[in-house]
């Protein structure tokens, strides 16, 4: 069974860069799309970005200027970097395997999720 | 484009049928596939319904999805106490460069 595990610092200083890694086990990262999602405390889900197995990316317009997503096929990992963080970036960050494409219409669903990692932005 | 619109709360008694609505627009729900995610307390979200009405393996047939125009619905029949949690609709929005949109979430309470 494919499993995803997020890792990274739980505390980040304001104005610095948040860096997270998602490690994929039980399957190859060289297929599917891979997504980052976050959930602020007590709030709903927010889509951050995806990267495909070919390396193509798409970012949430509200975060695009601060976000970079990358893929490391040799380590079966993909990563998220979010720069110039503020307290508003405090959230649980999830990574997810994603099935996506277009057959007449777009389909995009996240079928395997990591357990999430809590990131707090504070000095 | 703002988030898809869901009622903030829903409730029902064990055994009842409950529906949760999700409203969007032409560039998301009407044109593209709708998915539903279940988030139980303290857990990560889980895919419940994909491509409007498909259930992943292991999801009971008590859960069903439908779509009409710019709206979608999730129905839960034979409500059980373990269904209590948050439910999110989602769809790809193909305006501009495209992005995934989530609904604001509906908190389901089993009375």
PDB file of C-alpha atoms in Angstrom:
ATOM      1  CA  UNK A   1       0.000   0.000   0.000  1.00  0.00           C
ATOM      2  CA  UNK A   2       1.280   3.457  -0.879  1.00  0.00           C
ATOM      3  CA  UNK A   3       1.991   5.623   2.139  1.00  0.00           C
ATOM      4  CA  UNK A   4       2.989   9.266   2.379  1.00  0.00           C
ATOM      5  CA  UNK A   5       4.868  10.893   5.234  1.00  0.00           C
ATOM      6  CA  UNK A   6       5.434  14.625   5.682  1.00  0.00           C
ATOM      7  CA  UNK A   7       8.543  15.879   7.445  1.00  0.00           C
ATOM      8  CA  UNK A   8      10.074  19.217   8.322  1.00  0.00           C
ATOM      9  CA  UNK A   9      10.457  21.741  11.128  1.00  0.00           C
ATOM     10  CA  UNK A  10       7.436  22.288  13.331  1.00  0.00           C
ATOM     11  CA  UNK A  11       8.392  25.872  14.111  1.00  0.00           C
ATOM     12  CA  UNK A  12       9.439  28.546  11.624  1.00  0.00           C
ATOM     13  CA  UNK A  13      10.378  32.159  12.298  1.00  0.00           C
ATOM     14  CA  UNK A  14       8.349  34.906  10.625  1.00  0.00           C
ATOM     15  CA  UNK A  15       9.790  36.099   7.289  1.00  0.00           C
ATOM     16  CA  UNK A  16      11.791  32.873   6.856  1.00  0.00           C
ATOM     17  CA  UNK A  17      11.186  29.972   4.456  1.00  0.00           C
ATOM     18  CA  UNK A  18       9.116  26.942   5.392  1.00  0.00           C
ATOM     19  CA  UNK A  19      10.501  23.725   3.886  1.00  0.00           C
ATOM     20  CA  UNK A  20       8.641  20.410   3.930  1.00  0.00           C
ATOM     21  CA  UNK A  21       9.290  17.040   2.331  1.00  0.00           C
ATOM     22  CA  UNK A  22       6.859  14.258   1.523  1.00  0.00           C
ATOM     23  CA  UNK A  23       8.329  10.755   1.308  1.00  0.00           C
ATOM     24  CA  UNK A  24       6.422   8.207  -0.759  1.00  0.00           C
ATOM     25  CA  UNK A  25       6.742   4.551   0.187  1.00  0.00           C
ATOM     26  CA  UNK A  26       5.188   1.422  -1.296  1.00  0.00           C
ATOM     27  CA  UNK A  27       5.021   2.887  -4.793  1.00  0.00           C
ATOM     28  CA  UNK A  28       6.873   4.973  -7.328  1.00  0.00           C
ATOM     29  CA  UNK A  29       6.721   8.732  -7.449  1.00  0.00           C
ATOM     30  CA  UNK A  30       7.394   8.516 -11.193  1.00  0.00           C
ATOM     31  CA  UNK A  31       3.704   8.444 -11.965  1.00  0.00           C
ATOM     32  CA  UNK A  32       0.614  10.304 -10.740  1.00  0.00           C
ATOM     33  CA  UNK A  33       0.466  13.932  -9.672  1.00  0.00           C
ATOM     34  CA  UNK A  34       1.511  15.047  -6.186  1.00  0.00           C
ATOM     35  CA  UNK A  35      -0.238  17.764  -4.198  1.00  0.00           C
ATOM     36  CA  UNK A  36       0.293  19.908  -1.105  1.00  0.00           C
ATOM     37  CA  UNK A  37      -2.733  21.050   0.914  1.00  0.00           C
ATOM     38  CA  UNK A  38      -2.913  22.945   4.197  1.00  0.00           C
ATOM     39  CA  UNK A  39      -5.452  23.476   6.967  1.00  0.00           C
ATOM     40  CA  UNK A  40      -5.164  26.411   9.387  1.00  0.00           C
ATOM     41  CA  UNK A  41      -6.250  25.665  12.947  1.00  0.00           C
ATOM     42  CA  UNK A  42     -10.020  25.225  13.115  1.00  0.00           C
ATOM     43  CA  UNK A  43     -10.457  26.075   9.440  1.00  0.00           C
ATOM     44  CA  UNK A  44     -11.006  24.352   6.104  1.00  0.00           C
ATOM     45  CA  UNK A  45      -8.711  22.913   3.471  1.00  0.00           C
ATOM     46  CA  UNK A  46      -6.651  25.044   1.097  1.00  0.00           C
ATOM     47  CA  UNK A  47      -4.977  23.677  -2.029  1.00  0.00           C
ATOM     48  CA  UNK A  48      -1.405  24.897  -2.369  1.00  0.00           C
ATOM     49  CA  UNK A  49       0.113  23.325  -5.493  1.00  0.00           C
ATOM     50  CA  UNK A  50       0.756  20.201  -7.499  1.00  0.00           C
ATOM     51  CA  UNK A  51       3.667  18.717  -9.385  1.00  0.00           C
ATOM     52  CA  UNK A  52       3.258  16.013 -11.979  1.00  0.00           C
ATOM     53  CA  UNK A  53       5.517  13.028 -12.594  1.00  0.00           C
ATOM     54  CA  UNK A  54       6.882  14.940 -15.590  1.00  0.00           C
ATOM     55  CA  UNK A  55       7.749  17.911 -13.393  1.00  0.00           C
ATOM     56  CA  UNK A  56       5.008  20.266 -14.531  1.00  0.00           C
ATOM     57  CA  UNK A  57       3.645  22.447 -11.745  1.00  0.00           C
ATOM     58  CA  UNK A  58       0.603  24.532 -10.883  1.00  0.00           C
ATOM     59  CA  UNK A  59       0.255  26.882  -7.936  1.00  0.00           C
ATOM     60  CA  UNK A  60      -2.600  28.504  -6.023  1.00  0.00           C
ATOM     61  CA  UNK A  61      -2.652  32.088  -7.355  1.00  0.00           C
ATOM     62  CA  UNK A  62      -2.934  33.425  -3.810  1.00  0.00           C
ATOM     63  CA  UNK A  63       0.396  31.794  -2.879  1.00  0.00           C
ATOM     64  CA  UNK A  64       2.166  31.589  -6.217  1.00  0.00           C
ATOM     65  CA  UNK A  65       4.713  34.332  -5.557  1.00  0.00           C
ATOM     66  CA  UNK A  66       5.965  32.521  -2.440  1.00  0.00           C
ATOM     67  CA  UNK A  67       5.681  28.813  -3.289  1.00  0.00           C
ATOM     68  CA  UNK A  68       7.990  26.342  -4.993  1.00  0.00           C
ATOM     69  CA  UNK A  69       7.235  22.631  -5.374  1.00  0.00           C
ATOM     70  CA  UNK A  70       9.826  20.131  -6.582  1.00  0.00           C
ATOM     71  CA  UNK A  71      10.267  16.415  -7.241  1.00  0.00           C
ATOM     72  CA  UNK A  72      13.192  14.113  -6.369  1.00  0.00           C
ATOM     73  CA  UNK A  73      12.583  10.811  -8.108  1.00  0.00           C
ATOM     74  CA  UNK A  74      15.841   9.304  -6.850  1.00  0.00           C
ATOM     75  CA  UNK A  75      14.601   9.623  -3.271  1.00  0.00           C
ATOM     76  CA  UNK A  76      10.898   9.114  -4.034  1.00  0.00           C
ATOM     77  CA  UNK A  77      10.167  12.476  -2.460  1.00  0.00           C
ATOM     78  CA  UNK A  78       8.576  15.765  -3.336  1.00  0.00           C
ATOM     79  CA  UNK A  79       9.013  19.028  -1.491  1.00  0.00           C
ATOM     80  CA  UNK A  80       7.371  22.348  -0.689  1.00  0.00           C
ATOM     81  CA  UNK A  81       9.044  25.661   0.000  1.00  0.00           C
ATOM     82  CA  UNK A  82       7.007  28.652   1.178  1.00  0.00           C
ATOM     83  CA  UNK A  83       8.928  31.886   1.602  1.00  0.00           C
ATOM     84  CA  UNK A  84       8.336  35.004   3.693  1.00  0.00           C
ATOM     85  CA  UNK A  85       6.017  33.197   6.092  1.00  0.00           C
ATOM     86  CA  UNK A  86       3.722  34.956   8.551  1.00  0.00           C
ATOM     87  CA  UNK A  87       1.445  33.752  11.309  1.00  0.00           C
ATOM     88  CA  UNK A  88      -1.246  33.246   8.659  1.00  0.00           C
ATOM     89  CA  UNK A  89       0.814  30.340   7.302  1.00  0.00           C
ATOM     90  CA  UNK A  90       0.431  28.416  10.560  1.00  0.00           C
ATOM     91  CA  UNK A  91      -1.388  25.223   9.602  1.00  0.00           C
ATOM     92  CA  UNK A  92      -1.351  21.477   9.282  1.00  0.00           C
ATOM     93  CA  UNK A  93       0.341  20.702   5.957  1.00  0.00           C
ATOM     94  CA  UNK A  94      -0.704  17.563   4.073  1.00  0.00           C
ATOM     95  CA  UNK A  95       0.801  15.896   1.038  1.00  0.00           C
ATOM     96  CA  UNK A  96      -1.327  13.700  -1.182  1.00  0.00           C
ATOM     97  CA  UNK A  97      -1.103  11.415  -4.196  1.00  0.00           C
ATOM     98  CA  UNK A  98      -3.308  12.792  -6.932  1.00  0.00           C
ATOM     99  CA  UNK A  99      -5.090  11.327  -9.919  1.00  0.00           C
ATOM    100  CA  UNK A 100      -5.533  14.051 -12.505  1.00  0.00           C
ATOM    101  CA  UNK A 101      -6.167  14.550 -16.166  1.00  0.00           C
ATOM    102  CA  UNK A 102      -8.655  15.631 -18.771  1.00  0.00           C
ATOM    103  CA  UNK A 103     -11.124  13.512 -20.699  1.00  0.00           C
ATOM    104  CA  UNK A 104     -13.593  16.085 -22.032  1.00  0.00           C
ATOM    105  CA  UNK A 105     -13.550  17.614 -18.546  1.00  0.00           C
ATOM    106  CA  UNK A 106     -10.934  17.918 -15.832  1.00  0.00           C
ATOM    107  CA  UNK A 107     -10.740  15.350 -13.067  1.00  0.00           C
ATOM    108  CA  UNK A 108      -8.486  15.828 -10.046  1.00  0.00           C
ATOM    109  CA  UNK A 109      -8.760  13.854  -6.835  1.00  0.00           C
ATOM    110  CA  UNK A 110      -6.406  13.064  -3.984  1.00  0.00           C
ATOM    111  CA  UNK A 111      -6.679   9.381  -3.184  1.00  0.00           C
ATOM    112  CA  UNK A 112      -3.863   8.838  -0.678  1.00  0.00           C
ATOM    113  CA  UNK A 113      -3.018  11.383   2.015  1.00  0.00           C
ATOM    114  CA  UNK A 114      -0.233  11.725   4.514  1.00  0.00           C
ATOM    115  CA  UNK A 115      -1.108  12.147   8.181  1.00  0.00           C
ATOM    116  CA  UNK A 116      -0.100  15.811   8.095  1.00  0.00           C
ATOM    117  CA  UNK A 117       2.536  17.847   9.867  1.00  0.00           C
ATOM    118  CA  UNK A 118       1.843  20.880  12.034  1.00  0.00           C
ATOM    119  CA  UNK A 119       3.813  24.012  11.236  1.00  0.00           C
ATOM    120  CA  UNK A 120       3.704  27.025  13.532  1.00  0.00           C
ATOM    121  CA  UNK A 121       5.076  30.389  12.452  1.00  0.00           C
ATOM    122  CA  UNK A 122       6.267  32.263  15.494  1.00  0.00           C
ATOM    123  CA  UNK A 123       9.383  33.881  16.904  1.00  0.00           C
TER     124      UNK A 123
ATOM    125  CA  UNK B   1     -12.657  32.476  -7.555  1.00  0.00           C
ATOM    126  CA  UNK B   2     -13.727  31.898  -3.971  1.00  0.00           C
ATOM    127  CA  UNK B   3     -14.233  28.531  -2.338  1.00  0.00           C
ATOM    128  CA  UNK B   4     -17.186  26.356  -3.215  1.00  0.00           C
ATOM    129  CA  UNK B   5     -20.198  26.956  -0.949  1.00  0.00           C
ATOM    130  CA  UNK B   6     -21.338  24.382   1.588  1.00  0.00           C
ATOM    131  CA  UNK B   7     -23.645  24.686   4.609  1.00  0.00           C
ATOM    132  CA  UNK B   8     -21.486  24.979   7.739  1.00  0.00           C
ATOM    133  CA  UNK B   9     -23.403  22.288   9.591  1.00  0.00           C
ATOM    134  CA  UNK B  10     -25.739  19.330   9.153  1.00  0.00           C
ATOM    135  CA  UNK B  11     -27.167  16.809  11.567  1.00  0.00           C
ATOM    136  CA  UNK B  12     -29.213  13.662  11.785  1.00  0.00           C
ATOM    137  CA  UNK B  13     -30.092  10.760  14.024  1.00  0.00           C
ATOM    138  CA  UNK B  14     -28.734   7.228  13.592  1.00  0.00           C
ATOM    139  CA  UNK B  15     -30.330   5.479  10.646  1.00  0.00           C
ATOM    140  CA  UNK B  16     -31.469   8.710   8.998  1.00  0.00           C
ATOM    141  CA  UNK B  17     -30.527   9.968   5.531  1.00  0.00           C
ATOM    142  CA  UNK B  18     -28.624  13.250   5.358  1.00  0.00           C
ATOM    143  CA  UNK B  19     -27.603  15.311   2.355  1.00  0.00           C
ATOM    144  CA  UNK B  20     -24.897  17.959   2.100  1.00  0.00           C
ATOM    145  CA  UNK B  21     -24.947  20.453  -0.763  1.00  0.00           C
ATOM    146  CA  UNK B  22     -22.082  22.116  -2.596  1.00  0.00           C
ATOM    147  CA  UNK B  23     -22.593  25.107  -4.868  1.00  0.00           C
ATOM    148  CA  UNK B  24     -20.121  26.403  -7.406  1.00  0.00           C
ATOM    149  CA  UNK B  25     -19.997  27.733 -10.937  1.00  0.00           C
ATOM    150  CA  UNK B  26     -19.527  26.920 -14.587  1.00  0.00           C
ATOM    151  CA  UNK B  27     -15.733  26.822 -14.445  1.00  0.00           C
ATOM    152  CA  UNK B  28     -15.637  24.251 -11.655  1.00  0.00           C
ATOM    153  CA  UNK B  29     -18.600  22.066 -10.703  1.00  0.00           C
ATOM    154  CA  UNK B  30     -20.528  22.351 -13.954  1.00  0.00           C
ATOM    155  CA  UNK B  31     -17.591  21.528 -16.206  1.00  0.00           C
ATOM    156  CA  UNK B  32     -15.396  19.296 -14.072  1.00  0.00           C
ATOM    157  CA  UNK B  33     -15.526  16.312 -11.751  1.00  0.00           C
ATOM    158  CA  UNK B  34     -16.643  16.797  -8.149  1.00  0.00           C
ATOM    159  CA  UNK B  35     -15.059  14.958  -5.239  1.00  0.00           C
ATOM    160  CA  UNK B  36     -15.959  14.620  -1.581  1.00  0.00           C
ATOM    161  CA  UNK B  37     -13.571  14.172   1.337  1.00  0.00           C
ATOM    162  CA  UNK B  38     -14.372  13.003   4.863  1.00  0.00           C
ATOM    163  CA  UNK B  39     -12.297  14.258   7.781  1.00  0.00           C
ATOM    164  CA  UNK B  40     -12.951  12.508  11.070  1.00  0.00           C
ATOM    165  CA  UNK B  41     -11.841  14.254  14.291  1.00  0.00           C
ATOM    166  CA  UNK B  42      -8.071  14.436  14.589  1.00  0.00           C
ATOM    167  CA  UNK B  43      -7.470  12.623  11.298  1.00  0.00           C
ATOM    168  CA  UNK B  44      -6.322  13.509   7.801  1.00  0.00           C
ATOM    169  CA  UNK B  45      -8.955  13.886   5.082  1.00  0.00           C
ATOM    170  CA  UNK B  46      -9.985  10.758   3.215  1.00  0.00           C
ATOM    171  CA  UNK B  47     -11.357  10.488  -0.311  1.00  0.00           C
ATOM    172  CA  UNK B  48     -15.030   9.522  -0.087  1.00  0.00           C
ATOM    173  CA  UNK B  49     -16.454  10.157  -3.569  1.00  0.00           C
ATOM    174  CA  UNK B  50     -14.596  10.962  -6.790  1.00  0.00           C
ATOM    175  CA  UNK B  51     -15.668  11.831 -10.333  1.00  0.00           C
ATOM    176  CA  UNK B  52     -19.089  12.984  -9.095  1.00  0.00           C
ATOM    177  CA  UNK B  53     -20.410   9.601  -7.978  1.00  0.00           C
ATOM    178  CA  UNK B  54     -17.646   6.998  -7.765  1.00  0.00           C
ATOM    179  CA  UNK B  55     -16.700   5.344  -4.487  1.00  0.00           C
ATOM    180  CA  UNK B  56     -13.128   4.258  -3.812  1.00  0.00           C
ATOM    181  CA  UNK B  57     -12.672   0.686  -2.729  1.00  0.00           C
ATOM    182  CA  UNK B  58     -13.668   0.261   0.901  1.00  0.00           C
ATOM    183  CA  UNK B  59     -16.148   3.151   1.078  1.00  0.00           C
ATOM    184  CA  UNK B  60     -19.614   1.834   2.023  1.00  0.00           C
ATOM    185  CA  UNK B  61     -22.436   2.255  -0.446  1.00  0.00           C
ATOM    186  CA  UNK B  62     -24.253   4.306   2.206  1.00  0.00           C
ATOM    187  CA  UNK B  63     -22.316   7.209   0.725  1.00  0.00           C
ATOM    188  CA  UNK B  64     -23.353   8.530  -2.677  1.00  0.00           C
ATOM    189  CA  UNK B  65     -22.670  11.602  -4.766  1.00  0.00           C
ATOM    190  CA  UNK B  66     -24.543  13.432  -7.481  1.00  0.00           C
ATOM    191  CA  UNK B  67     -24.184  16.535  -9.589  1.00  0.00           C
ATOM    192  CA  UNK B  68     -26.548  18.782 -11.510  1.00  0.00           C
ATOM    193  CA  UNK B  69     -25.435  21.954 -13.242  1.00  0.00           C
ATOM    194  CA  UNK B  70     -23.402  24.091 -10.882  1.00  0.00           C
ATOM    195  CA  UNK B  71     -24.333  22.135  -7.736  1.00  0.00           C
ATOM    196  CA  UNK B  72     -23.408  18.798  -6.232  1.00  0.00           C
ATOM    197  CA  UNK B  73     -24.639  16.775  -3.278  1.00  0.00           C
ATOM    198  CA  UNK B  74     -23.368  14.120  -0.934  1.00  0.00           C
ATOM    199  CA  UNK B  75     -25.950  11.765   0.547  1.00  0.00           C
ATOM    200  CA  UNK B  76     -25.351   9.564   3.557  1.00  0.00           C
ATOM    201  CA  UNK B  77     -27.991   6.948   4.272  1.00  0.00           C
ATOM    202  CA  UNK B  78     -28.248   4.782   7.376  1.00  0.00           C
ATOM    203  CA  UNK B  79     -26.375   7.420   9.362  1.00  0.00           C
ATOM    204  CA  UNK B  80     -23.971   6.024  11.955  1.00  0.00           C
ATOM    205  CA  UNK B  81     -22.248   7.659  14.915  1.00  0.00           C
ATOM    206  CA  UNK B  82     -18.860   7.081  13.299  1.00  0.00           C
ATOM    207  CA  UNK B  83     -19.895   9.304  10.387  1.00  0.00           C
ATOM    208  CA  UNK B  84     -19.587  12.358  12.615  1.00  0.00           C
ATOM    209  CA  UNK B  85     -16.934  14.701  11.245  1.00  0.00           C
ATOM    210  CA  UNK B  86     -16.274  17.281   8.545  1.00  0.00           C
ATOM    211  CA  UNK B  87     -17.107  16.840   4.872  1.00  0.00           C
ATOM    212  CA  UNK B  88     -15.541  18.827   2.041  1.00  0.00           C
ATOM    213  CA  UNK B  89     -16.490  19.053  -1.608  1.00  0.00           C
ATOM    214  CA  UNK B  90     -13.823  19.869  -4.174  1.00  0.00           C
ATOM    215  CA  UNK B  91     -13.511  20.440  -7.899  1.00  0.00           C
ATOM    216  CA  UNK B  92     -10.944  21.647 -10.389  1.00  0.00           C
ATOM    217  CA  UNK B  93     -11.560  25.221 -11.487  1.00  0.00           C
ATOM    218  CA  UNK B  94     -10.349  25.741 -15.036  1.00  0.00           C
ATOM    219  CA  UNK B  95     -10.491  29.534 -15.119  1.00  0.00           C
ATOM    220  CA  UNK B  96      -7.167  31.319 -15.709  1.00  0.00           C
ATOM    221  CA  UNK B  97      -4.355  28.799 -15.091  1.00  0.00           C
ATOM    222  CA  UNK B  98      -6.560  26.418 -13.122  1.00  0.00           C
ATOM    223  CA  UNK B  99      -6.547  25.384  -9.508  1.00  0.00           C
ATOM    224  CA  UNK B 100      -8.278  22.987  -7.138  1.00  0.00           C
ATOM    225  CA  UNK B 101     -11.122  24.525  -5.124  1.00  0.00           C
ATOM    226  CA  UNK B 102     -12.477  23.215  -1.833  1.00  0.00           C
ATOM    227  CA  UNK B 103     -15.782  23.954  -0.181  1.00  0.00           C
ATOM    228  CA  UNK B 104     -15.653  25.522   3.258  1.00  0.00           C
ATOM    229  CA  UNK B 105     -16.628  22.222   4.865  1.00  0.00           C
ATOM    230  CA  UNK B 106     -19.769  20.924   6.570  1.00  0.00           C
ATOM    231  CA  UNK B 107     -19.641  19.667  10.135  1.00  0.00           C
ATOM    232  CA  UNK B 108     -21.905  16.632  10.430  1.00  0.00           C
ATOM    233  CA  UNK B 109     -23.284  15.871  13.879  1.00  0.00           C
ATOM    234  CA  UNK B 110     -24.982  12.561  14.656  1.00  0.00           C
ATOM    235  CA  UNK B 111     -27.524  13.307  17.372  1.00  0.00           C
TER     236      UNK B 111
END
